[in-house]
XYZ file of C-alpha atoms in Angstrom:
468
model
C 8.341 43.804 17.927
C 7.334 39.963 18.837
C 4.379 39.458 17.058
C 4.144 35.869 15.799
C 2.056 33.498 17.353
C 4.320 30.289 16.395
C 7.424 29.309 15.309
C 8.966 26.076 13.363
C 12.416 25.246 13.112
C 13.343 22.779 10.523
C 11.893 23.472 6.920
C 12.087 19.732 5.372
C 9.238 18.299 3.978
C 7.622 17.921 7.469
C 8.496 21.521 8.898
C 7.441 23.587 5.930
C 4.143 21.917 5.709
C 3.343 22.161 9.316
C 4.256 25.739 9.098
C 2.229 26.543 5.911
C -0.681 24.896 7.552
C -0.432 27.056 11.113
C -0.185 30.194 8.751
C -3.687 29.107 6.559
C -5.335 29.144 10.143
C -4.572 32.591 10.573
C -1.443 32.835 12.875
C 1.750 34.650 12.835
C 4.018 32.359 11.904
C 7.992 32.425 12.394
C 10.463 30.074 10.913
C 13.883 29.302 10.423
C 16.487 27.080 9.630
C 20.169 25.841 9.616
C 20.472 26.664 6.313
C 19.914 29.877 5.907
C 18.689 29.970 2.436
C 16.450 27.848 2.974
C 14.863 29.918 4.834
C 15.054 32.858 2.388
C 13.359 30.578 -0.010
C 10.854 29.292 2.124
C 10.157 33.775 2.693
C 10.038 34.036 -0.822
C 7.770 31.418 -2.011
C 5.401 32.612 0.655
C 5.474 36.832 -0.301
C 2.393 38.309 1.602
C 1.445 35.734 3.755
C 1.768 35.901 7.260
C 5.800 34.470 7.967
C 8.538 36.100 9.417
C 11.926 34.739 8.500
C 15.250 34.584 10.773
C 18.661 34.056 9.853
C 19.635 33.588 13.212
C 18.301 31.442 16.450
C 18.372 35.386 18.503
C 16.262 36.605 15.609
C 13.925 33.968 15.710
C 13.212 33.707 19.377
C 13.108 37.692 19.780
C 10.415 37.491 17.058
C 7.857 35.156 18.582
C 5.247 36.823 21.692
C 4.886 35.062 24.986
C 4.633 32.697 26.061
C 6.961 31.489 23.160
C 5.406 28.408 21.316
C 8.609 26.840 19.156
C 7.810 23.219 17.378
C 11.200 21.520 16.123
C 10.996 19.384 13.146
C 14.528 18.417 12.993
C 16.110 14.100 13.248
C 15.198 12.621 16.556
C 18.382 12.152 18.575
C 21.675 14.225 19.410
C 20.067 16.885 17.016
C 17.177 17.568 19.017
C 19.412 17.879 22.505
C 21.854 20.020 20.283
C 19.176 22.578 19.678
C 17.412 22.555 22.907
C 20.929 23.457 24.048
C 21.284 26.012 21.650
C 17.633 27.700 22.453
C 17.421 26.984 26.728
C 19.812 30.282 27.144
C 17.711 32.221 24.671
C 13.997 31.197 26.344
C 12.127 32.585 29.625
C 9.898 30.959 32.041
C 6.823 29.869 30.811
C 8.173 29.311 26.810
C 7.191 26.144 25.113
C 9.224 23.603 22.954
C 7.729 21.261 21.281
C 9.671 18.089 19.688
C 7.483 16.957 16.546
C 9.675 14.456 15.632
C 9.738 10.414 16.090
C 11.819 10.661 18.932
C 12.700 7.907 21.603
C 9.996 8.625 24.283
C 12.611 8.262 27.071
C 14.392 10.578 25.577
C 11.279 12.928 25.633
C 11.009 11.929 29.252
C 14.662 13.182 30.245
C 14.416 16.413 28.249
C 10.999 17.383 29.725
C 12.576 17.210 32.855
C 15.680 18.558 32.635
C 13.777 22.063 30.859
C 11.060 21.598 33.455
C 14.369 22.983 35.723
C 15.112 25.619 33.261
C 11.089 26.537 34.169
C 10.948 25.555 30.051
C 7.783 23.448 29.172
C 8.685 20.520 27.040
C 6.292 18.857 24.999
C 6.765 15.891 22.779
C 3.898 15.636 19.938
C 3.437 12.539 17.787
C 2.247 13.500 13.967
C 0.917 11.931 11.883
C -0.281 11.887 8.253
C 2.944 12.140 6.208
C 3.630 15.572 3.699
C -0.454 15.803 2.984
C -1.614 15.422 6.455
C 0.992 18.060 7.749
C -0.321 20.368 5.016
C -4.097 19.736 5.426
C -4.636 18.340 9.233
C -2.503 15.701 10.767
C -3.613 13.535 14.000
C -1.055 14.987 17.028
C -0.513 13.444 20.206
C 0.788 15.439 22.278
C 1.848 14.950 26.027
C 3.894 17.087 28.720
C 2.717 19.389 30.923
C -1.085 19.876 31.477
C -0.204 24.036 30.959
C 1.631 23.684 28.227
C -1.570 22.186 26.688
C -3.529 24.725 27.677
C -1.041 27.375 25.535
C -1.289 25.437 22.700
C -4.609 23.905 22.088
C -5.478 26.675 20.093
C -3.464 26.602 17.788
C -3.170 22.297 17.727
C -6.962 21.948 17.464
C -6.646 24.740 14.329
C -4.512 22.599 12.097
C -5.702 18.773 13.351
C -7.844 16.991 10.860
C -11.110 16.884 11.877
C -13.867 14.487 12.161
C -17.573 14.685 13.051
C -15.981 13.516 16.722
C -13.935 16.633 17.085
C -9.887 17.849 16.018
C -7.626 14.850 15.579
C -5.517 16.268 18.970
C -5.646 15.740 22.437
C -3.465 15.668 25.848
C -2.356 12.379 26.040
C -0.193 12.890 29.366
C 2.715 13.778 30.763
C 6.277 13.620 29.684
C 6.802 10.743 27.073
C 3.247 10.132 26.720
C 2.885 11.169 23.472
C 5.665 10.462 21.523
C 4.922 6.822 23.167
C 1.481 6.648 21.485
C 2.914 7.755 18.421
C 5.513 5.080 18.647
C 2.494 2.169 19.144
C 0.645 4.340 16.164
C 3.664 3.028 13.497
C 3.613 -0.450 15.260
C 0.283 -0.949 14.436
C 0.805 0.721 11.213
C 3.506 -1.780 10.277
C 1.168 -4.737 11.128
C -2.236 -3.384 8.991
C 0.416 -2.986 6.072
C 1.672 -6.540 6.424
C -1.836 -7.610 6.685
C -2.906 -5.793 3.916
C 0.071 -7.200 1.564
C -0.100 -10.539 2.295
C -3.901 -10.347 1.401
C -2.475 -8.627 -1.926
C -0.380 -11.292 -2.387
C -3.060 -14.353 -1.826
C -4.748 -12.406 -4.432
C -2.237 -12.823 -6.790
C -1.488 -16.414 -6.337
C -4.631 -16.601 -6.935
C -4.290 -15.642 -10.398
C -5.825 -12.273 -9.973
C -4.317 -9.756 -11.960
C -2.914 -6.773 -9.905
C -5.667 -4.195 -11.344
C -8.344 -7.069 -10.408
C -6.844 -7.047 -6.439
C -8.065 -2.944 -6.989
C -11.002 -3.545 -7.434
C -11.256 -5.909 -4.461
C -9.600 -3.473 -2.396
C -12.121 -0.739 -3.661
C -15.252 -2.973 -2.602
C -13.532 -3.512 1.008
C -13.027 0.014 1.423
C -16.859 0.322 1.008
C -17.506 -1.576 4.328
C -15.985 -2.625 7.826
C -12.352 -2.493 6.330
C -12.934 0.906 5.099
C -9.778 3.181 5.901
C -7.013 5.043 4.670
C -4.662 2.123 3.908
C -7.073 -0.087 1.971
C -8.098 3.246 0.268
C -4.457 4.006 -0.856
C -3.806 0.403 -1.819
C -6.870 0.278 -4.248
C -4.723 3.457 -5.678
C -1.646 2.104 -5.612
C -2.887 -1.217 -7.421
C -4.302 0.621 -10.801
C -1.624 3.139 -11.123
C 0.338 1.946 -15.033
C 4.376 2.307 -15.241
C 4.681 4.217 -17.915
C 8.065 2.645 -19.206
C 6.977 -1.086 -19.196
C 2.879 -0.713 -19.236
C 3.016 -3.100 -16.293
C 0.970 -2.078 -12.825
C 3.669 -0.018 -11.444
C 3.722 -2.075 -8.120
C 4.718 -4.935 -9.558
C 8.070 -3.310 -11.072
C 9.152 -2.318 -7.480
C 11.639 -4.508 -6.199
C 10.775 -6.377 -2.794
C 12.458 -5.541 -0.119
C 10.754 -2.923 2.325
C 12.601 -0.558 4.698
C 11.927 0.757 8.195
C 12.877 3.639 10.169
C 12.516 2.026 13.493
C 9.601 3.028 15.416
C 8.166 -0.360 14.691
C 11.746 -1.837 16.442
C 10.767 0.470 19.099
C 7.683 -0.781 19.132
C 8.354 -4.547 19.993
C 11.223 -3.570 21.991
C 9.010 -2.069 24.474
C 6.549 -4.840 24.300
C 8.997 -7.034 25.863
C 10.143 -4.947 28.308
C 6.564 -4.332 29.482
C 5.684 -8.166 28.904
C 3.346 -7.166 26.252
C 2.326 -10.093 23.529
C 2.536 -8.211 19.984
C 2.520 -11.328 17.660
C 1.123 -9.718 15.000
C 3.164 -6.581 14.739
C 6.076 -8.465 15.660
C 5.415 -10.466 12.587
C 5.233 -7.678 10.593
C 9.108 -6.356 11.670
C 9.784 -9.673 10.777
C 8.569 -9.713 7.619
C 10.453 -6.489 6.284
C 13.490 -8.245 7.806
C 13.138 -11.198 5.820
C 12.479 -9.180 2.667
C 15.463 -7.061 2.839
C 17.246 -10.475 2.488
C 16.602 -10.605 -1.262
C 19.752 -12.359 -2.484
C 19.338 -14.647 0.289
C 16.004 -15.507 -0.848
C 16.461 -15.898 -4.522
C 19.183 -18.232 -3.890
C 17.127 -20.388 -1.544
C 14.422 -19.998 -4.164
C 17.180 -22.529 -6.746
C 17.845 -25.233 -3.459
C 14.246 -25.707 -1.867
C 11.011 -26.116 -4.063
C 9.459 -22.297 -3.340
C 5.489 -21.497 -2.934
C 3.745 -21.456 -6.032
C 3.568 -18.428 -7.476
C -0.406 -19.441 -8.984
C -2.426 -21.436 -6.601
C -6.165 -22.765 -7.676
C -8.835 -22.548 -5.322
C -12.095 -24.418 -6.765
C -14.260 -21.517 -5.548
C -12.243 -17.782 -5.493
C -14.848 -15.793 -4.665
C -15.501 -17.756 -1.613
C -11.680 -17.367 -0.890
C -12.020 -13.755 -1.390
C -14.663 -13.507 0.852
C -13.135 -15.246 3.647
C -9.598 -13.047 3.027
C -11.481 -10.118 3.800
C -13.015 -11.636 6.842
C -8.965 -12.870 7.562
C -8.026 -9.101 7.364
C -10.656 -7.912 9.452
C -10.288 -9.927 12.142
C -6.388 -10.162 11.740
C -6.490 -5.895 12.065
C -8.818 -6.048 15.196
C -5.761 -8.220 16.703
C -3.594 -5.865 15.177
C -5.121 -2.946 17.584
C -5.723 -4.847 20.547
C -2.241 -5.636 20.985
C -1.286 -1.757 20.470
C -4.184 -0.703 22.778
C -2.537 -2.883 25.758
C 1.228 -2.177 25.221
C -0.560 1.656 25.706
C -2.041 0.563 28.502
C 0.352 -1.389 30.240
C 2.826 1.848 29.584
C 0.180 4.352 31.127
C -0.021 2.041 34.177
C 3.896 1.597 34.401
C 4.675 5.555 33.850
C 1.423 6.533 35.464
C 0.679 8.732 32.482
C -3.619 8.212 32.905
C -4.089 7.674 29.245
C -7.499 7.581 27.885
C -7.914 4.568 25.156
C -11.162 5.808 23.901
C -9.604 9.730 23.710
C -6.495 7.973 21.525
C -9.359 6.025 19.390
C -10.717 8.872 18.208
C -7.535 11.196 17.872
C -6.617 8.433 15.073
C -9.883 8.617 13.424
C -8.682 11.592 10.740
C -4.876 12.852 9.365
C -2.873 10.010 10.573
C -1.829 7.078 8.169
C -3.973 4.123 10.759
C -6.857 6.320 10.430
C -10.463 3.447 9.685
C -13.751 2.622 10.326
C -12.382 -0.036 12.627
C -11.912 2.806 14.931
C -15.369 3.739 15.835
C -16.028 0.151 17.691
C -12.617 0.656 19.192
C -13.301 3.837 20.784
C -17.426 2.501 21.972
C -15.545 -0.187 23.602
C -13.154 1.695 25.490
C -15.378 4.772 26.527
C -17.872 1.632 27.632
C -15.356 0.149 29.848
C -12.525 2.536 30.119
C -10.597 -0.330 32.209
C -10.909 -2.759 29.354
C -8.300 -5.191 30.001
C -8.007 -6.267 25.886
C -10.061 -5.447 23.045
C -10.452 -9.053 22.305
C -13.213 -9.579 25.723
C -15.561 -6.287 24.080
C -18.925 -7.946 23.627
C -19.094 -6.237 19.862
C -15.911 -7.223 19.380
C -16.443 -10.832 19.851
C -19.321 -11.146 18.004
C -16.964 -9.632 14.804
C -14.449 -12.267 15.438
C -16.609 -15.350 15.943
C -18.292 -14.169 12.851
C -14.959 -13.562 10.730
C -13.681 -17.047 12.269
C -14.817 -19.323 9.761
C -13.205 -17.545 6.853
C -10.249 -16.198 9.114
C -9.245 -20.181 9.166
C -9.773 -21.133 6.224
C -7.856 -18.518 5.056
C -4.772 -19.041 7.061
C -5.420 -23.067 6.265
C -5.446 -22.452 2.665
C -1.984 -20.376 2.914
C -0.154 -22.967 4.603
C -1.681 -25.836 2.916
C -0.516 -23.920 -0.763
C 2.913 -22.375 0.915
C 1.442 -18.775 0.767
C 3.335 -16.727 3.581
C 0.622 -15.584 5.482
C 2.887 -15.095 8.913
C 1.068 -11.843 10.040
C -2.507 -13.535 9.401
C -1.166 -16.705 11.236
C -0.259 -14.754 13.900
C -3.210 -12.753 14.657
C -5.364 -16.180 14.937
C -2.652 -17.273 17.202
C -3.047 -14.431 19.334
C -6.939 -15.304 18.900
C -6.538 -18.820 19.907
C -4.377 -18.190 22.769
C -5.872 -15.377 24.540
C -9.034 -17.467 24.608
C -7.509 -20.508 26.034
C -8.040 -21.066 29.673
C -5.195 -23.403 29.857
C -1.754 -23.168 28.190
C 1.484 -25.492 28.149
C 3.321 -23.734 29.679
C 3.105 -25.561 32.247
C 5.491 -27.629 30.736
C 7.690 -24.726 29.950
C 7.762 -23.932 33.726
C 8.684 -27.899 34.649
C 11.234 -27.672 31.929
C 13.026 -24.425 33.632
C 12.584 -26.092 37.352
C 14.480 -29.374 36.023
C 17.018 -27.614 33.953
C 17.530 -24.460 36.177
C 15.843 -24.937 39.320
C 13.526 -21.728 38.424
C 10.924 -23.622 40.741
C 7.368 -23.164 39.557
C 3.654 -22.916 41.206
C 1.418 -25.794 41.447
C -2.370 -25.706 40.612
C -3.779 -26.596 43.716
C -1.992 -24.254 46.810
C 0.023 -20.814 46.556
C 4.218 -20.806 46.403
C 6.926 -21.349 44.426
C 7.950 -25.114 44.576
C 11.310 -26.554 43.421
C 11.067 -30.616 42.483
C 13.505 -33.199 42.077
C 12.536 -34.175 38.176
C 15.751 -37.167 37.988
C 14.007 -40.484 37.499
């Protein structure tokens, strides 16, 4: 008899959590997975509770009630079209499958349409929130079909963190919607964790020991900076290796690793014609410190930064880093709130900013007080063009701005890599500026290339003869 209300495919980390979590809500829960004793494990580990194991991909569908609601956690790519493959023969009209996975939203795009022919809804839901948030409540962004919403809110509102604005879910829109959100969720994740190390690190050169940068981190997370990532850092910072006695994060060897999203991330930016400085610097910057030999050996030929720096007042410089990292994170989101935007115009996908502010408020890893303003400024002005031009907004940057500078002046002045910082006041600086020169840049390209260019004073490309 098909009784459960859900199944999971895919019992990693991700899967089983998800799956233990949709159970605790009080749903019928099938699972299964290639390897089948996995699965047996995952059936014994879990005696009494409400799971029904399948050895095979027959078993599993025939054990799920209708409309059939199936979320894959399996690798994004040829994996994912291998098993929709493997389950489009086994489905009906009406059944649901839902990719949880980091996939490539145009790939979500062409699979929701080529099942939408099969009469198979396709949904592709961002998560968020890592092993804990699966467990407890992650933040999901879903989009596909408006129906296939309907079929699962249920159960998605059940297991999304929650906040005193509601479950961490919502319908983001159609096809690739979601799994485009999620995308921009990791780019803007990469840039708050450069941010957030290269204020570690201007802590440290100033002499600060690395339990001392807790404790600053702990304060911050008692105000506007408050949020999951300054939270975890203040952790991360007092936590002892036990084999040296040494803060454990400074035995860790620097060179950080990605797993693409953020790639994905400025990738589309460009495309879309998008400026990202800041979470373009922070790619960047994970680049550059996966060159570690490199770096060491350039450390022998050219005088490096000082690793101690003195600053006649600290706790002045202090202050005006956590002004820096305020205003350097409200950047940070502004430029992922209009590479959303300019998608939802280019895909027509109808995306609500304010709806996506709040979504991120609980489970996912971005999730901080910074979000509340966010999400008043968007429900505000829904057609906000940037989240720079909010009133409230403004008046948090001009009042960060004096210690934003003199941050980012200190840094270079000392030779303290601040390039995600430097960025973000960049992006400040130009966004502001009524006049750029690029007008330059377009005389340059008319002389070189004849690209012509368009004067200031009437409409219409103009070519001119720049030889002298």
């Amino acid at each position: 008899m098909s009784t459960a209300d859900f199944g999971v495919i895919g019992l990693g980390t991700m899967g089983r959590n998800l799956a233990m979590n949709v159970e605790s809500r009080g749903f019928q829960v099938a699972v299964w997975n290639r390897e089948t004793d996995w699965t047996s494990a995952f059936i014994t580990e879990h005696t009494g509770q409400r799971f029904t194991g399948a050895e095979t991909l027959e078993a599993f569908v025939a054990a799920l009630a209708r409309p059939r609601r199936i979320l894959m956690m399996i690798p994004a790519g040829a994996p994912v079209d291998e098993m929709i493959g493997r389950l489009t023969p086994l489905l009906e009209r009406g059944d649901i499958l839902i990719d949880g996975g980091n996939s490539w939203f145009e790939d979500t795009r062409r699979r929701e349409q080529a099942t939408r022919a099969s009469n198979i809804q396709f949904v592709g839901c961002g998560v968020s929130g890592g092993e804990e948030g699966a467990r407890e409540g992650p933040s999901l962004m879903p989009g596909g079909p408006a129906e296939a919403w309907h079929a699962l809110r249920e159960i998605l509102e059940a297991i999304a963190a929650k906040t005193e604005d509601g479950p961490c879910v919502t319908h983001v829109g159609p096809d690739g919607a979601g799994h485009f959100v999620k995308m921009v969720h990791n780019g803007i994740e990469y840039a708050d964790m450069q941010l957030i190390a290269e204020s570690w690190d201007f802590m440290r050169r100033l002499g600060m020991s690395t339990p001392e940068t807790a404790d600053v981190f702990a304060q911050w997370n008692e105000g506007p900076l408050a949020s999951f990532l300054i939270e975890l850092t203040a952790q991360v910072c007092r936590v002892m290796d036990q084999e040296t006695g040494s803060p454990l994060v400074d035995m860790i060897l620097d060179k950080a690793g990605q797993k693409g999203t953020g790639r994905w991330t400025a990738k589309v930016a460009l495309d879309l014609g998008v400026a990202h400085p800041t979470i373009a610097a922070a790619i960047d910057a994970r680049v550059l410190s996966s060159m570690k030999k490199e770096r060491v050996s350039a450390s022998e030929l050219i005088h490096p930064s000082p690793d101690t720096v003195y600053f006649e007042d600290k706790a002045a410089a202090i202050s005006g880093l956590g002004e820096a990292l305020y205003a350097s994170r409200i950047c940070a989101y502004a430029q992922g709130m209009a590479l959303i935007r300019a998608a939802s115009d280019q895909y027509a996908w109808r995306i609500d900013l304010a709806e996506i502010a709040r979504i991120w408020k609980g489970g996912c890893i971005i999730r901080a007080k910074l979000l509340d303003p966010v999400r008043a400024a968007f429900t505000k002005r829904p057609d906000l063009e940037n989240l720079l031009i909010d009133g409230a907004m403004i008046e948090a940057l001009l009042e960060a701005e004096d210690g934003w500078r003199a941050t980012v002046q200190m840094g270079v002045a000392a030779g303290i890599p601040l390039p995600a910082h430097a960025s973000a006041l960049s992006y400040f600086d130009s966004y502001r500026s009524a006049r750029l020169p690029q007008n330059l840049t377009q005389a340059q390209r008319d002389a070189f290339g004849a690209h012509t260019y368009e004067r200031i004073d009437r409409p219409g490309a103009v070519h001119s003869d720049w030889d002298v």
